[in-house]
PDB file of C-alpha atoms in Angstrom:
ATOM      1  CA  GLY A   1     115.013  79.602  88.450  1.00 82.00           C
ATOM      2  CA  GLU A   2     111.810  77.602  88.266  1.00 88.00           C
ATOM      3  CA  ASN A   3     110.843  75.784  85.077  1.00 93.00           C
ATOM      4  CA  VAL A   4     107.355  74.345  84.520  1.00 97.00           C
ATOM      5  CA  GLU A   5     106.578  71.850  81.774  1.00 97.00           C
ATOM      6  CA  GLN A   6     102.946  71.165  80.818  1.00 98.00           C
ATOM      7  CA  HIS A   7     101.466  68.308  78.766  1.00 97.00           C
ATOM      8  CA  PRO A   8      99.688  67.813  76.503  1.00 97.00           C
ATOM      9  CA  SER A   9      99.668  71.050  74.523  1.00 96.00           C
ATOM     10  CA  THR A  10      96.277  70.155  73.022  1.00 97.00           C
ATOM     11  CA  LEU A  11      93.599  67.796  74.285  1.00 98.00           C
ATOM     12  CA  SER A  12      90.355  66.867  72.584  1.00 98.00           C
ATOM     13  CA  VAL A  13      87.660  64.933  74.492  1.00 97.00           C
ATOM     14  CA  GLN A  14      84.013  64.064  74.050  1.00 97.00           C
ATOM     15  CA  GLU A  15      81.470  65.791  76.241  1.00 97.00           C
ATOM     16  CA  GLY A  16      81.070  63.815  79.448  1.00 97.00           C
ATOM     17  CA  ASP A  17      84.555  62.312  79.348  1.00 97.00           C
ATOM     18  CA  SER A  18      87.343  63.183  81.763  1.00 98.00           C
ATOM     19  CA  ALA A  19      90.364  65.328  80.942  1.00 98.00           C
ATOM     20  CA  VAL A  20      93.758  65.220  82.632  1.00 98.00           C
ATOM     21  CA  ILE A  21      96.523  67.799  82.252  1.00 98.00           C
ATOM     22  CA  LYS A  22      99.947  67.215  83.768  1.00 98.00           C
ATOM     23  CA  CYS A  23     102.710  69.556  84.890  1.00 98.00           C
ATOM     24  CA  THR A  24     106.190  69.073  86.265  1.00 98.00           C
ATOM     25  CA  TYR A  25     108.283  71.664  88.037  1.00 97.00           C
ATOM     26  CA  SER A  26     111.992  71.910  88.711  1.00 95.00           C
ATOM     27  CA  ASP A  27     112.399  73.908  91.928  1.00 92.00           C
ATOM     28  CA  SER A  28     111.855  71.781  95.040  1.00 91.00           C
ATOM     29  CA  ALA A  29     111.246  74.991  97.022  1.00 90.00           C
ATOM     30  CA  SER A  30     108.014  75.672  95.094  1.00 92.00           C
ATOM     31  CA  ASN A  31     105.062  75.354  97.442  1.00 91.00           C
ATOM     32  CA  TYR A  32     102.039  76.871  95.686  1.00 93.00           C
ATOM     33  CA  PHE A  33     100.462  75.534  92.489  1.00 95.00           C
ATOM     34  CA  PRO A  34      97.491  77.350  90.914  1.00 95.00           C
ATOM     35  CA  TRP A  35      95.603  76.445  87.753  1.00 97.00           C
ATOM     36  CA  TYR A  36      94.146  79.105  85.479  1.00 97.00           C
ATOM     37  CA  LYS A  37      91.599  78.862  82.681  1.00 97.00           C
ATOM     38  CA  GLN A  38      91.870  81.360  79.837  1.00 96.00           C
ATOM     39  CA  GLU A  39      89.272  81.855  77.137  1.00 94.00           C
ATOM     40  CA  LEU A  40      90.329  83.486  73.900  1.00 90.00           C
ATOM     41  CA  GLY A  41      91.335  87.112  74.428  1.00 87.00           C
ATOM     42  CA  LYS A  42      90.309  87.099  78.085  1.00 92.00           C
ATOM     43  CA  ARG A  43      92.075  87.133  81.430  1.00 95.00           C
ATOM     44  CA  PRO A  44      93.466  84.015  83.099  1.00 95.00           C
ATOM     45  CA  GLN A  45      90.859  82.954  85.660  1.00 96.00           C
ATOM     46  CA  LEU A  46      91.864  80.967  88.754  1.00 95.00           C
ATOM     47  CA  ILE A  47      89.952  77.683  88.889  1.00 96.00           C
ATOM     48  CA  ILE A  48      91.740  75.804  91.659  1.00 96.00           C
ATOM     49  CA  ASP A  49      94.994  75.911  93.581  1.00 94.00           C
ATOM     50  CA  ILE A  50      96.919  73.658  95.930  1.00 93.00           C
ATOM     51  CA  ARG A  51      99.639  74.222  98.482  1.00 90.00           C
ATOM     52  CA  SER A  52     102.465  71.813  99.151  1.00 85.00           C
ATOM     53  CA  ASN A  53     101.121  70.607 102.498  1.00 85.00           C
ATOM     54  CA  VAL A  54      98.164  68.992 100.716  1.00 84.00           C
ATOM     55  CA  GLY A  55      98.190  66.061  98.283  1.00 90.00           C
ATOM     56  CA  GLU A  56      94.798  66.548  96.671  1.00 94.00           C
ATOM     57  CA  LYS A  57      92.058  69.148  96.448  1.00 94.00           C
ATOM     58  CA  LYS A  58      88.600  68.938  94.868  1.00 96.00           C
ATOM     59  CA  ASP A  59      86.034  71.505  93.826  1.00 94.00           C
ATOM     60  CA  GLN A  60      82.963  69.955  92.185  1.00 96.00           C
ATOM     61  CA  ARG A  61      84.113  68.559  88.803  1.00 97.00           C
ATOM     62  CA  ILE A  62      87.692  69.787  89.186  1.00 98.00           C
ATOM     63  CA  ALA A  63      90.484  68.205  91.210  1.00 98.00           C
ATOM     64  CA  VAL A  64      94.211  68.763  91.507  1.00 97.00           C
ATOM     65  CA  THR A  65      96.775  66.264  92.768  1.00 97.00           C
ATOM     66  CA  LEU A  66     100.323  67.006  93.864  1.00 96.00           C
ATOM     67  CA  ASN A  67     103.280  64.653  94.151  1.00 95.00           C
ATOM     68  CA  LYS A  68     106.087  66.615  95.820  1.00 93.00           C
ATOM     69  CA  THR A  69     108.585  63.790  95.558  1.00 93.00           C
ATOM     70  CA  ALA A  70     108.191  63.553  91.804  1.00 94.00           C
ATOM     71  CA  LYS A  71     107.669  67.337  91.477  1.00 95.00           C
ATOM     72  CA  HIS A  72     104.553  66.710  89.515  1.00 96.00           C
ATOM     73  CA  PHE A  73     100.953  67.991  89.719  1.00 97.00           C
ATOM     74  CA  SER A  74      97.870  67.336  87.632  1.00 98.00           C
ATOM     75  CA  LEU A  75      94.461  68.830  86.876  1.00 98.00           C
ATOM     76  CA  HIS A  76      91.514  66.472  86.517  1.00 98.00           C
ATOM     77  CA  ILE A  77      88.207  67.602  85.021  1.00 98.00           C
ATOM     78  CA  THR A  78      85.352  65.103  85.135  1.00 97.00           C
ATOM     79  CA  GLU A  79      82.088  65.125  83.163  1.00 97.00           C
ATOM     80  CA  THR A  80      83.481  67.693  80.734  1.00 98.00           C
ATOM     81  CA  GLN A  81      81.122  70.196  79.141  1.00 97.00           C
ATOM     82  CA  PRO A  82      81.543  72.341  75.994  1.00 96.00           C
ATOM     83  CA  GLU A  83      82.000  75.412  78.211  1.00 96.00           C
ATOM     84  CA  ASP A  84      85.144  73.796  79.633  1.00 97.00           C
ATOM     85  CA  SER A  85      86.802  74.419  76.245  1.00 97.00           C
ATOM     86  CA  ALA A  86      89.630  76.898  76.843  1.00 97.00           C
ATOM     87  CA  VAL A  87      93.387  77.067  77.411  1.00 96.00           C
ATOM     88  CA  TYR A  88      94.471  75.842  80.826  1.00 98.00           C
ATOM     89  CA  PHE A  89      97.715  76.975  82.469  1.00 97.00           C
ATOM     90  CA  CYS A  90      99.460  75.445  85.440  1.00 97.00           C
ATOM     91  CA  ALA A  91     101.862  77.557  87.480  1.00 96.00           C
ATOM     92  CA  ALA A  92     104.264  77.195  90.369  1.00 95.00           C
ATOM     93  CA  CYS A  93     105.809  79.584  92.835  1.00 90.00           C
ATOM     94  CA  THR A  94     107.566  79.803  96.155  1.00 85.00           C
ATOM     95  CA  ILE A  95     105.402  81.774  98.517  1.00 79.00           C
ATOM     96  CA  ASN A  96     107.358  84.273 100.635  1.00 71.00           C
ATOM     97  CA  ALA A  97     110.197  84.267  98.122  1.00 69.00           C
ATOM     98  CA  GLY A  98     108.618  86.717  95.712  1.00 71.00           C
ATOM     99  CA  ASN A  99     105.354  84.949  94.882  1.00 81.00           C
ATOM    100  CA  MET A 100     106.152  85.234  91.167  1.00 88.00           C
ATOM    101  CA  LEU A 101     104.224  82.661  89.146  1.00 92.00           C
ATOM    102  CA  THR A 102     106.113  80.564  86.601  1.00 94.00           C
ATOM    103  CA  PHE A 103     103.617  79.260  84.071  1.00 96.00           C
ATOM    104  CA  GLY A 104     103.545  76.130  81.978  1.00 97.00           C
ATOM    105  CA  GLY A 105     103.090  76.470  78.235  1.00 95.00           C
ATOM    106  CA  GLY A 106      99.338  75.883  78.359  1.00 96.00           C
ATOM    107  CA  THR A 107      96.940  73.148  77.214  1.00 97.00           C
ATOM    108  CA  ARG A 108      94.202  73.863  74.710  1.00 97.00           C
ATOM    109  CA  LEU A 109      91.226  71.728  75.770  1.00 98.00           C
ATOM    110  CA  MET A 110      88.472  71.129  73.241  1.00 98.00           C
ATOM    111  CA  VAL A 111      85.289  69.443  74.420  1.00 97.00           C
ATOM    112  CA  LYS A 112      83.225  68.113  71.531  1.00 96.00           C
ATOM    113  CA  PRO A 113      79.453  68.024  72.047  1.00 92.00           C
TER     114      PRO A 113
ATOM    115  CA  ASP B   1      84.953  90.082  86.929  1.00 83.00           C
ATOM    116  CA  SER B   2      88.022  89.798  89.177  1.00 81.00           C
ATOM    117  CA  GLY B   3      87.847  93.368  90.496  1.00 93.00           C
ATOM    118  CA  VAL B   4      91.209  94.236  88.899  1.00 97.00           C
ATOM    119  CA  THR B   5      90.921  96.958  86.261  1.00 97.00           C
ATOM    120  CA  GLN B   6      93.322  97.813  83.475  1.00 98.00           C
ATOM    121  CA  THR B   7      93.396 100.655  80.980  1.00 97.00           C
ATOM    122  CA  PRO B   8      93.517 100.978  78.082  1.00 97.00           C
ATOM    123  CA  LYS B   9      92.067  97.769  76.642  1.00 97.00           C
ATOM    124  CA  HIS B  10      93.881  98.211  73.354  1.00 97.00           C
ATOM    125  CA  LEU B  11      96.879 100.287  72.362  1.00 97.00           C
ATOM    126  CA  ILE B  12      98.324 100.638  68.884  1.00 97.00           C
ATOM    127  CA  THR B  13     101.571 102.515  68.490  1.00 97.00           C
ATOM    128  CA  ALA B  14     104.723 102.710  66.390  1.00 97.00           C
ATOM    129  CA  THR B  15     108.226 101.412  66.958  1.00 97.00           C
ATOM    130  CA  GLY B  16     110.366 103.713  69.072  1.00 97.00           C
ATOM    131  CA  GLN B  17     107.412 105.138  70.969  1.00 97.00           C
ATOM    132  CA  ARG B  18     106.655 105.061  74.704  1.00 98.00           C
ATOM    133  CA  VAL B  19     103.400 103.935  76.325  1.00 98.00           C
ATOM    134  CA  THR B  20     101.992 103.667  79.838  1.00 98.00           C
ATOM    135  CA  LEU B  21      99.675 100.895  80.974  1.00 98.00           C
ATOM    136  CA  ARG B  22      97.601 101.375  84.078  1.00 98.00           C
ATOM    137  CA  CYS B  23      96.299  98.906  86.657  1.00 98.00           C
ATOM    138  CA  SER B  24      94.027  99.293  89.658  1.00 98.00           C
ATOM    139  CA  PRO B  25      94.094  96.328  92.059  1.00 97.00           C
ATOM    140  CA  ARG B  26      91.100  94.821  93.841  1.00 95.00           C
ATOM    141  CA  SER B  27      89.940  96.783  96.839  1.00 94.00           C
ATOM    142  CA  GLY B  28      92.137  95.864  99.804  1.00 92.00           C
ATOM    143  CA  ASP B  29      94.894  94.227  97.757  1.00 94.00           C
ATOM    144  CA  LEU B  30      98.391  95.522  98.429  1.00 93.00           C
ATOM    145  CA  SER B  31     100.369  93.522  95.860  1.00 93.00           C
ATOM    146  CA  VAL B  32     100.393  94.167  92.133  1.00 95.00           C
ATOM    147  CA  TYR B  33     102.059  91.935  89.551  1.00 96.00           C
ATOM    148  CA  TRP B  34     102.703  92.511  85.845  1.00 97.00           C
ATOM    149  CA  TYR B  35     102.813  89.670  83.305  1.00 97.00           C
ATOM    150  CA  GLN B  36     103.422  89.632  79.561  1.00 97.00           C
ATOM    151  CA  GLN B  37     101.680  87.095  77.318  1.00 96.00           C
ATOM    152  CA  SER B  38     103.011  86.608  73.812  1.00 91.00           C
ATOM    153  CA  LEU B  39     102.562  83.752  71.360  1.00 82.00           C
ATOM    154  CA  ASP B  40     106.215  82.703  71.425  1.00 77.00           C
ATOM    155  CA  GLN B  41     107.044  83.334  75.109  1.00 78.00           C
ATOM    156  CA  GLY B  42     103.794  82.368  76.810  1.00 86.00           C
ATOM    157  CA  LEU B  43     102.863  84.000  80.128  1.00 92.00           C
ATOM    158  CA  GLN B  44     105.918  85.583  81.756  1.00 94.00           C
ATOM    159  CA  PHE B  45     106.272  87.381  85.063  1.00 94.00           C
ATOM    160  CA  LEU B  46     107.704  90.883  84.784  1.00 96.00           C
ATOM    161  CA  ILE B  47     107.616  92.589  88.183  1.00 95.00           C
ATOM    162  CA  GLN B  48     105.833  92.705  91.547  1.00 94.00           C
ATOM    163  CA  TYR B  49     105.105  95.609  93.883  1.00 94.00           C
ATOM    164  CA  TYR B  50     103.895  95.382  97.453  1.00 92.00           C
ATOM    165  CA  ASN B  51     102.499  98.466  99.170  1.00 93.00           C
ATOM    166  CA  GLY B  52     104.531 100.797  96.970  1.00 94.00           C
ATOM    167  CA  GLU B  53     107.824  98.920  97.019  1.00 94.00           C
ATOM    168  CA  GLU B  54     109.351  96.659  94.401  1.00 93.00           C
ATOM    169  CA  ARG B  55     109.200  93.107  95.719  1.00 91.00           C
ATOM    170  CA  ALA B  56     110.388  90.859  92.899  1.00 90.00           C
ATOM    171  CA  LYS B  57     111.681  91.217  89.386  1.00 91.00           C
ATOM    172  CA  GLY B  58     111.417  88.722  86.557  1.00 91.00           C
ATOM    173  CA  ASN B  59     112.299  88.894  82.885  1.00 83.00           C
ATOM    174  CA  ILE B  60     111.676  92.600  82.559  1.00 92.00           C
ATOM    175  CA  LEU B  61     113.638  94.485  79.920  1.00 94.00           C
ATOM    176  CA  GLU B  62     115.609  97.603  80.862  1.00 95.00           C
ATOM    177  CA  ARG B  63     113.339  99.554  78.486  1.00 96.00           C
ATOM    178  CA  PHE B  64     110.419  98.688  80.757  1.00 97.00           C
ATOM    179  CA  SER B  65     109.777 100.183  84.178  1.00 96.00           C
ATOM    180  CA  ALA B  66     106.956 100.162  86.668  1.00 97.00           C
ATOM    181  CA  GLN B  67     105.831 101.777  89.868  1.00 97.00           C
ATOM    182  CA  GLN B  68     103.069 101.525  92.435  1.00 97.00           C
ATOM    183  CA  PHE B  69     101.569 104.730  93.742  1.00 97.00           C
ATOM    184  CA  PRO B  70     100.324 105.585  97.273  1.00 96.00           C
ATOM    185  CA  ASP B  71      96.734 104.812  96.207  1.00 95.00           C
ATOM    186  CA  LEU B  72      98.088 101.346  95.197  1.00 96.00           C
ATOM    187  CA  HIS B  73      97.420 101.644  91.490  1.00 97.00           C
ATOM    188  CA  SER B  74     100.346 100.698  89.299  1.00 98.00           C
ATOM    189  CA  GLU B  75     101.717 101.797  85.964  1.00 98.00           C
ATOM    190  CA  LEU B  76     103.923  99.882  83.555  1.00 98.00           C
ATOM    191  CA  ASN B  77     105.998 102.082  81.257  1.00 98.00           C
ATOM    192  CA  LEU B  78     107.312 100.629  78.010  1.00 98.00           C
ATOM    193  CA  SER B  79     109.764 102.724  75.989  1.00 97.00           C
ATOM    194  CA  SER B  80     111.695 102.466  72.725  1.00 97.00           C
ATOM    195  CA  LEU B  81     109.059  99.998  71.626  1.00 97.00           C
ATOM    196  CA  GLU B  82     109.963  97.207  69.231  1.00 97.00           C
ATOM    197  CA  LEU B  83     107.762  94.956  67.109  1.00 96.00           C
ATOM    198  CA  GLY B  84     108.478  92.109  69.511  1.00 94.00           C
ATOM    199  CA  ASP B  85     106.896  94.008  72.396  1.00 96.00           C
ATOM    200  CA  SER B  86     103.475  93.392  70.871  1.00 96.00           C
ATOM    201  CA  ALA B  87     101.660  91.257  73.437  1.00 96.00           C
ATOM    202  CA  LEU B  88      98.907  91.093  76.011  1.00 97.00           C
ATOM    203  CA  TYR B  89      99.990  92.722  79.266  1.00 97.00           C
ATOM    204  CA  PHE B  90      98.189  91.520  82.364  1.00 97.00           C
ATOM    205  CA  CYS B  91      98.135  92.966  85.812  1.00 97.00           C
ATOM    206  CA  ALA B  92      97.246  90.779  88.787  1.00 96.00           C
ATOM    207  CA  SER B  93      96.726  91.627  92.433  1.00 95.00           C
ATOM    208  CA  SER B  94      96.714  89.824  95.752  1.00 92.00           C
ATOM    209  CA  VAL B  95      95.949  90.749  99.329  1.00 87.00           C
ATOM    210  CA  GLY B  96      99.461  90.283 100.654  1.00 78.00           C
ATOM    211  CA  ARG B  97     102.869  89.358  99.370  1.00 70.00           C
ATOM    212  CA  ALA B  98     102.111  85.663  99.118  1.00 71.00           C
ATOM    213  CA  ASP B  99      98.452  85.156  98.298  1.00 80.00           C
ATOM    214  CA  THR B 100      96.290  84.043  95.406  1.00 88.00           C
ATOM    215  CA  GLN B 101      96.655  86.305  92.384  1.00 93.00           C
ATOM    216  CA  TYR B 102      93.635  87.586  90.473  1.00 94.00           C
ATOM    217  CA  PHE B 103      94.155  88.845  86.952  1.00 96.00           C
ATOM    218  CA  GLY B 104      92.801  91.927  85.255  1.00 97.00           C
ATOM    219  CA  PRO B 105      91.346  91.928  81.699  1.00 97.00           C
ATOM    220  CA  GLY B 106      94.682  92.872  80.128  1.00 97.00           C
ATOM    221  CA  THR B 107      95.918  95.518  77.714  1.00 97.00           C
ATOM    222  CA  ARG B 108      96.601  94.399  74.152  1.00 97.00           C
ATOM    223  CA  LEU B 109      99.598  96.292  72.817  1.00 97.00           C
ATOM    224  CA  THR B 110     100.272  96.318  69.095  1.00 97.00           C
ATOM    225  CA  VAL B 111     103.523  97.878  67.877  1.00 97.00           C
ATOM    226  CA  LEU B 112     103.556  98.634  64.143  1.00 96.00           C
TER     227      LEU B 112
END
């Protein structure tokens, strides 16, 4: 089955700096890669996703890049703000083969004001 | 608010007991997914239903079962509960079988 590794497990940045979180996946059939933000005790909230026919996607301060050859995708957050502090999860799945998400272990992002 | 609702929010019970968690998907969504989030195992997929039928199964224990009803709400039944079953249980829904998943607020289960 799919295995997703996520790094780093914790990340501390100053407000205004950029943050990068990286994930690798094992199953070359995976073709959908969402990122979720989870605040303490709350639901995972989708912040951006990318499908395998696209190499990069941006939404304001958030961008995701995908390298299918290396089986690697990354989340980039620019101009970080204290409200970006949360745990971020990457996930991978094969659409039309069950759509079950396999999650990475999570990254705790702390943005210091 | 994702539009996915889950009840109850919190559940405290004893080992050996049985509980039922309920999920109502977003209006128009046909797929329902169940995930377990624990400190040691992270977020793990349990099971998916699409329009009343089981679609995919993950690391779901035999003591756990689920179903999706004609009105599309779903229930996750956990029996012979053990201390290790204490976790956050999330339901997610999507429009079809292969679309973006939106998570509900979760049910926190504590087994004493």
